Short mmCIF file of C-alpha atoms in Angstrom, two decimals:
data_model
loop_
_atom_site.label_atom_id
_atom_site.label_comp_id
_atom_site.label_asym_id
_atom_site.label_seq_id
_atom_site.Cartn_x
_atom_site.Cartn_y
_atom_site.Cartn_z
CA MET Z 1449 71.17 64.46 57.66
CA ILE Z 1450 71.25 61.19 59.75
CA VAL Z 1451 67.85 59.41 59.94
CA SER Z 1452 67.56 56.89 62.14
CA ARG Z 1453 66.51 53.24 61.75
CA ILE Z 1454 63.08 53.61 63.09
CA THR Z 1455 62.47 56.57 61.26
CA LYS Z 1456 63.43 54.70 58.20
CA SER Z 1457 61.17 51.76 58.85
CA ARG Z 1458 58.34 54.18 59.74
CA LEU Z 1459 58.75 56.15 56.33
CA LEU Z 1460 59.03 52.70 54.57
CA PHE Z 1461 55.72 51.60 56.08
CA ALA Z 1462 53.95 54.58 55.11
CA GLY Z 1463 55.44 54.49 51.57
CA LEU Z 1464 54.29 50.95 51.23
CA ILE Z 1465 50.62 52.03 52.44
CA THR Z 1466 50.88 55.10 49.95
CA ALA Z 1467 51.98 52.85 46.84
CA ALA Z 1468 49.25 50.29 47.63
CA LEU Z 1469 46.56 52.97 47.57
CA TYR Z 1470 47.61 54.43 44.46
CA MET Z 1471 47.69 50.92 42.89
CA LEU Z 1472 44.04 50.45 43.85
CA PRO Z 1473 41.26 50.48 41.21
CA VAL Z 1474 39.45 53.95 41.29
CA SER Z 1475 36.13 51.92 42.37
CA ALA Z 1476 38.09 50.08 45.28
CA ALA Z 1477 36.60 50.62 48.83
CA LYS Z 1478 39.06 49.13 50.97
CA LEU Z 1479 42.60 47.61 51.18
CA TYR Z 1480 43.28 44.54 52.94
CA LYS Z 1481 46.92 44.26 55.16
CA TRP Z 1482 48.09 40.88 56.23
CA VAL Z 1483 51.37 39.06 57.31
CA ASP Z 1484 52.07 35.41 55.68
CA GLU Z 1485 53.75 32.92 57.31
CA ASP Z 1486 57.37 34.01 56.46
CA GLY Z 1487 56.64 37.46 58.24
CA THR Z 1488 56.24 39.60 55.19
CA VAL Z 1489 53.46 42.32 55.12
CA HIS Z 1490 51.19 42.45 52.33
CA TYR Z 1491 48.64 44.88 50.82
CA SER Z 1492 45.94 44.46 48.41
CA ASP Z 1493 42.46 44.90 47.56
CA LYS Z 1494 41.79 41.33 47.63
CA LEU Z 1495 42.20 39.16 50.47
CA PRO Z 1496 43.41 35.58 49.35
CA PRO Z 1497 41.55 32.50 51.08
CA GLU Z 1498 44.85 31.65 53.01
CA ALA Z 1499 44.97 35.01 54.49
CA SER Z 1500 41.32 35.24 55.70
CA GLN Z 1501 41.73 32.19 57.85
CA GLY Z 1502 44.17 34.46 60.00
CA ALA Z 1503 44.38 37.82 61.34
CA HIS Z 1504 44.60 40.84 58.98
CA GLU Z 1505 43.34 44.33 59.06
CA GLN Z 1506 41.20 46.53 56.73
CA LEU Z 1507 42.28 50.01 55.64
CA ASN Z 1508 40.06 52.93 53.94
CA LYS Z 1509 41.05 54.87 51.33
CA HIS Z 1510 43.12 57.21 53.50
CA GLY Z 1511 45.21 54.29 54.79
CA GLN Z 1512 43.44 54.28 58.13
CA THR Z 1513 42.38 50.82 59.89
CA THR Z 1514 38.87 50.61 59.93
CA GLY Z 1515 38.82 46.87 61.52
CA VAL Z 1516 40.88 44.28 62.72
CA VAL Z 1517 40.09 40.78 61.95
CA LYS Z 1518 41.10 37.75 63.99
CA GLU Z 1519 38.61 35.32 63.00
CA PRO Z 1520 36.98 34.49 59.78
CA GLY Z 1521 33.50 35.87 59.59
CA GLU Z 1522 34.35 39.31 61.67
CA GLU Z 1523 35.13 40.98 58.68
CA LEU Z 1524 31.83 42.66 57.15
CA GLU Z 1525 30.60 43.34 60.99
CA ALA Z 1526 33.94 45.32 61.81
CA GLU Z 1527 33.73 47.07 58.50
CA ILE Z 1528 30.19 48.25 58.67
CA VAL Z 1529 30.65 49.07 62.36
CA ASP Z 1530 33.39 51.70 61.46
CA THR Z 1531 31.94 52.90 58.61
CA VAL Z 1532 28.62 53.94 60.12
CA ALA Z 1533 30.51 55.60 63.09
CA GLU Z 1534 32.90 57.48 60.57
CA GLU Z 1535 29.93 58.95 58.67
CA GLN Z 1536 28.01 59.70 61.63
CA ARG Z 1537 31.04 61.79 63.03
CA ARG Z 1538 31.68 63.33 59.60
CA ARG Z 1539 27.73 64.33 59.43
CA GLN Z 1540 27.75 65.76 63.04
CA ALA Z 1541 30.97 67.87 62.20
CA GLU Z 1542 29.34 69.31 59.13
CA ILE Z 1543 26.23 70.17 60.87
CA GLU Z 1544 28.45 71.80 63.86
CA ALA Z 1545 30.36 73.78 61.26
CA ARG Z 1546 27.36 75.09 59.73
CA GLU Z 1547 25.82 76.12 63.01
CA ARG Z 1548 29.08 77.98 63.86
CA MET Z 1549 28.94 79.66 60.72
CA ARG Z 1550 25.26 80.78 61.01
CA ASP Z 1551 25.99 82.23 64.40
CA ARG Z 1552 29.01 84.13 63.41
CA ILE Z 1553 27.29 85.57 60.41
CA LEU Z 1554 24.21 86.63 62.74
CA LEU Z 1555 26.42 88.19 64.98
CA ASP Z 1556 28.54 89.93 62.49
CA THR Z 1557 25.48 91.12 60.59
CA PHE Z 1558 22.94 92.11 63.13
CA THR Z 1559 24.08 94.32 66.29
CA THR Z 1560 20.51 94.42 67.78
CA GLU Z 1561 17.38 92.33 67.56
CA ARG Z 1562 15.66 95.05 66.07
CA ASP Z 1563 18.13 95.43 63.19
CA LEU Z 1564 17.18 91.83 62.35
CA MET Z 1565 13.25 92.32 62.63
CA LEU Z 1566 13.61 95.25 60.36
CA THR Z 1567 15.61 93.51 57.65
CA ARG Z 1568 12.99 90.55 58.02
CA ASP Z 1569 10.06 93.18 57.58
CA ASP Z 1570 11.94 94.58 54.59
CA ARG Z 1571 12.41 91.21 52.83
CA LEU Z 1572 8.88 90.15 53.53
CA ASN Z 1573 7.37 93.35 52.48
CA ALA Z 1574 9.12 93.35 49.40
CA ILE Z 1575 8.04 89.99 48.38
CA ASP Z 1576 4.34 90.88 49.53
CA SER Z 1577 4.42 94.05 47.17
CA GLN Z 1578 5.42 91.74 44.21
CA ILE Z 1579 2.46 89.42 44.99
CA ASN Z 1580 -0.09 92.12 45.25
CA LEU Z 1581 1.25 93.61 42.11
CA MET Z 1582 0.56 90.43 40.25
CA LYS Z 1583 -2.85 90.04 41.91
CA GLY Z 1584 -3.71 93.27 40.60
CA ASN Z 1585 -2.39 92.57 37.11
CA ASN Z 1586 -4.65 89.33 37.12
CA ASP Z 1587 -7.65 91.20 38.29
CA ARG Z 1588 -7.27 93.42 35.01
CA ILE Z 1589 -6.74 90.32 32.80
CA GLN Z 1590 -9.58 88.62 34.20
CA ARG Z 1591 -11.86 91.62 33.30
CA GLN Z 1592 -10.38 91.25 29.76
CA VAL Z 1593 -11.29 87.64 29.68
CA SER Z 1594 -14.95 88.32 30.53
CA GLU Z 1595 -15.26 90.91 28.04
CA VAL Z 1596 -13.65 88.72 25.27
CA GLN Z 1597 -15.79 85.79 26.46
CA ALA Z 1598 -19.03 88.16 26.64
CA ARG Z 1599 -18.25 89.00 22.71
CA ILE Z 1600 -17.83 85.50 21.77
CA ASP Z 1601 -20.92 84.57 23.35
CA ARG Z 1602 -22.59 87.39 21.44
CA ILE Z 1603 -21.33 86.00 18.15
CA ARG Z 1604 -22.28 82.58 18.83
CA SER Z 1605 -25.92 83.53 19.66
CA LYS Z 1606 -26.45 85.10 16.10
CA GLY Z 1607 -25.14 82.01 14.72
CA THR Z 1608 -22.10 83.32 13.50
CA GLU Z 1609 -18.86 81.91 13.36
CA VAL Z 1610 -16.26 83.27 16.13
CA PRO Z 1611 -13.29 85.06 14.52
CA ALA Z 1612 -10.14 82.83 15.06
CA ASN Z 1613 -8.16 85.82 16.07
CA LEU Z 1614 -10.75 86.31 19.14
CA LEU Z 1615 -10.34 82.84 20.23
CA LYS Z 1616 -6.82 83.19 20.11
CA GLN Z 1617 -6.99 86.18 22.27
CA GLN Z 1618 -9.03 84.47 24.67
CA ASP Z 1619 -6.59 81.39 24.93
CA SER Z 1620 -3.61 83.88 25.41
CA LEU Z 1621 -5.49 85.57 28.16
CA ASN Z 1622 -6.27 82.59 30.00
CA ASP Z 1623 -2.64 81.10 29.59
CA GLN Z 1624 -1.20 84.39 31.19
CA LEU Z 1625 -3.48 84.08 33.92
CA GLY Z 1626 -2.29 80.71 34.71
CA LYS Z 1627 1.29 81.93 34.42
CA ASN Z 1628 0.69 84.81 36.71
CA GLN Z 1629 -1.01 82.48 39.31
CA GLU Z 1630 1.99 80.19 39.27
CA TYR Z 1631 4.37 83.28 39.58
CA ILE Z 1632 2.23 84.32 42.98
CA SER Z 1633 2.27 80.72 44.19
CA ALA Z 1634 6.09 80.50 43.71
CA ARG Z 1635 6.45 83.84 45.46
CA GLN Z 1636 4.18 82.74 48.18
CA LYS Z 1637 6.35 79.63 48.88
CA GLU Z 1638 9.40 81.71 49.04
CA ARG Z 1639 7.89 84.50 51.48
CA ASN Z 1640 6.82 81.41 53.77
CA LYS Z 1641 10.17 79.89 53.79
CA LEU Z 1642 11.65 83.31 54.39
CA ALA Z 1643 9.59 83.98 57.10
CA GLU Z 1644 10.30 80.57 58.82
CA GLN Z 1645 14.08 81.25 58.51
CA PHE Z 1646 13.97 84.70 59.83
CA GLU Z 1647 12.00 83.25 62.76
CA ALA Z 1648 14.73 80.76 63.45
CA ASP Z 1649 17.19 83.08 63.17
CA LEU Z 1650 15.72 85.62 65.71
CA LYS Z 1651 15.16 83.02 68.04
CA ARG Z 1652 18.87 81.85 67.87
CA PHE Z 1653 20.04 85.53 67.83
CA ARG Z 1654 18.28 86.05 71.00
CA GLU Z 1655 19.99 82.98 72.42
CA LEU Z 1656 23.26 83.97 71.52
CA LYS Z 1657 22.68 87.67 73.03
CA GLY Z 1658 20.97 86.35 76.06
CA ILE Z 1659 17.77 88.20 75.57
CA GLU Z 1660 14.61 87.22 77.71
CA SER Z 1661 12.20 89.97 76.81
CA PRO Z 1662 12.33 90.18 73.04
CA VAL Z 1663 10.70 93.28 71.73
CA GLU Z 1664 8.47 93.00 68.91
CA ILE Z 1665 8.01 95.47 66.03
CA ALA Z 1666 4.31 95.87 65.08
CA ASN Z 1667 3.94 95.29 61.30
CA PRO Z 1668 0.79 95.56 59.81
CA ASN Z 1669 2.16 94.78 56.31
CA LEU Z 1670 2.80 90.99 56.83
CA THR Z 1671 -0.28 89.61 55.36
CA ASP Z 1672 -1.42 89.00 51.97
CA ASP Z 1673 -4.57 91.10 52.11
CA ASN Z 1674 -2.65 94.05 53.79
CA VAL Z 1675 0.67 95.08 52.58
CA ALA Z 1676 2.25 98.12 51.05
CA THR Z 1677 2.45 97.84 47.20
CA ALA Z 1678 5.79 99.21 45.72
CA PRO Z 1679 6.63 99.84 42.17
CA ILE Z 1680 8.57 96.41 41.93
CA PRO Z 1681 8.75 95.01 38.44
CA ALA Z 1682 6.93 91.88 37.58
CA PRO Z 1683 6.42 89.82 34.42
CA PRO Z 1684 4.33 91.54 32.01
CA ALA Z 1685 0.86 90.39 31.33
CA THR Z 1686 -0.05 89.44 27.63
CA ARG Z 1687 -2.36 92.02 26.49
#
């Protein structure tokens, strides 16, 4: 195969950049390129004083030019401007990619907005059931706490020392109440976040489908005080 002189020069130039990049320390953030008075091209992660007084270029870790400096004092500004612009483009591209993925998942998963709303209701009702089950569990434990406290008060009223096992039972019940309440709070936060996400998904789905008059599904089971309780396992309470 015959390779032209121009092609050879380009390959050699690319090879020089690649070699220079591989020779850079892992922590190096940029590479300098300059031409000396003899016309020789140099690459290095450090710019000699004599080179900084003349024209030179900055390259990033991919060998791409990030700034062309013609006069002293321009280097930092050129680098910062290019770095900020590149980072903004990268972040914007990531945001757009996530939005496209979200749209595709919505359209592939749900055929109608009714399907999406039914899924929403099922997910929220499941969490509500777990919350209500734990609240009922806490009500039972609270009654036990009251009974134990009443026994302790009767014993103390007689001037008798309270048995250690009774005090231990009281501490255990209170500890379980606290843990159950933490569980309820965590599930409530999860529910709120899920509801917000479904609301955003529903709005976007309607936009993608061009729906102008959405049909809401009445669901009386979406509040904490009025939800169906399903036999969903929850952390056991300490007796």
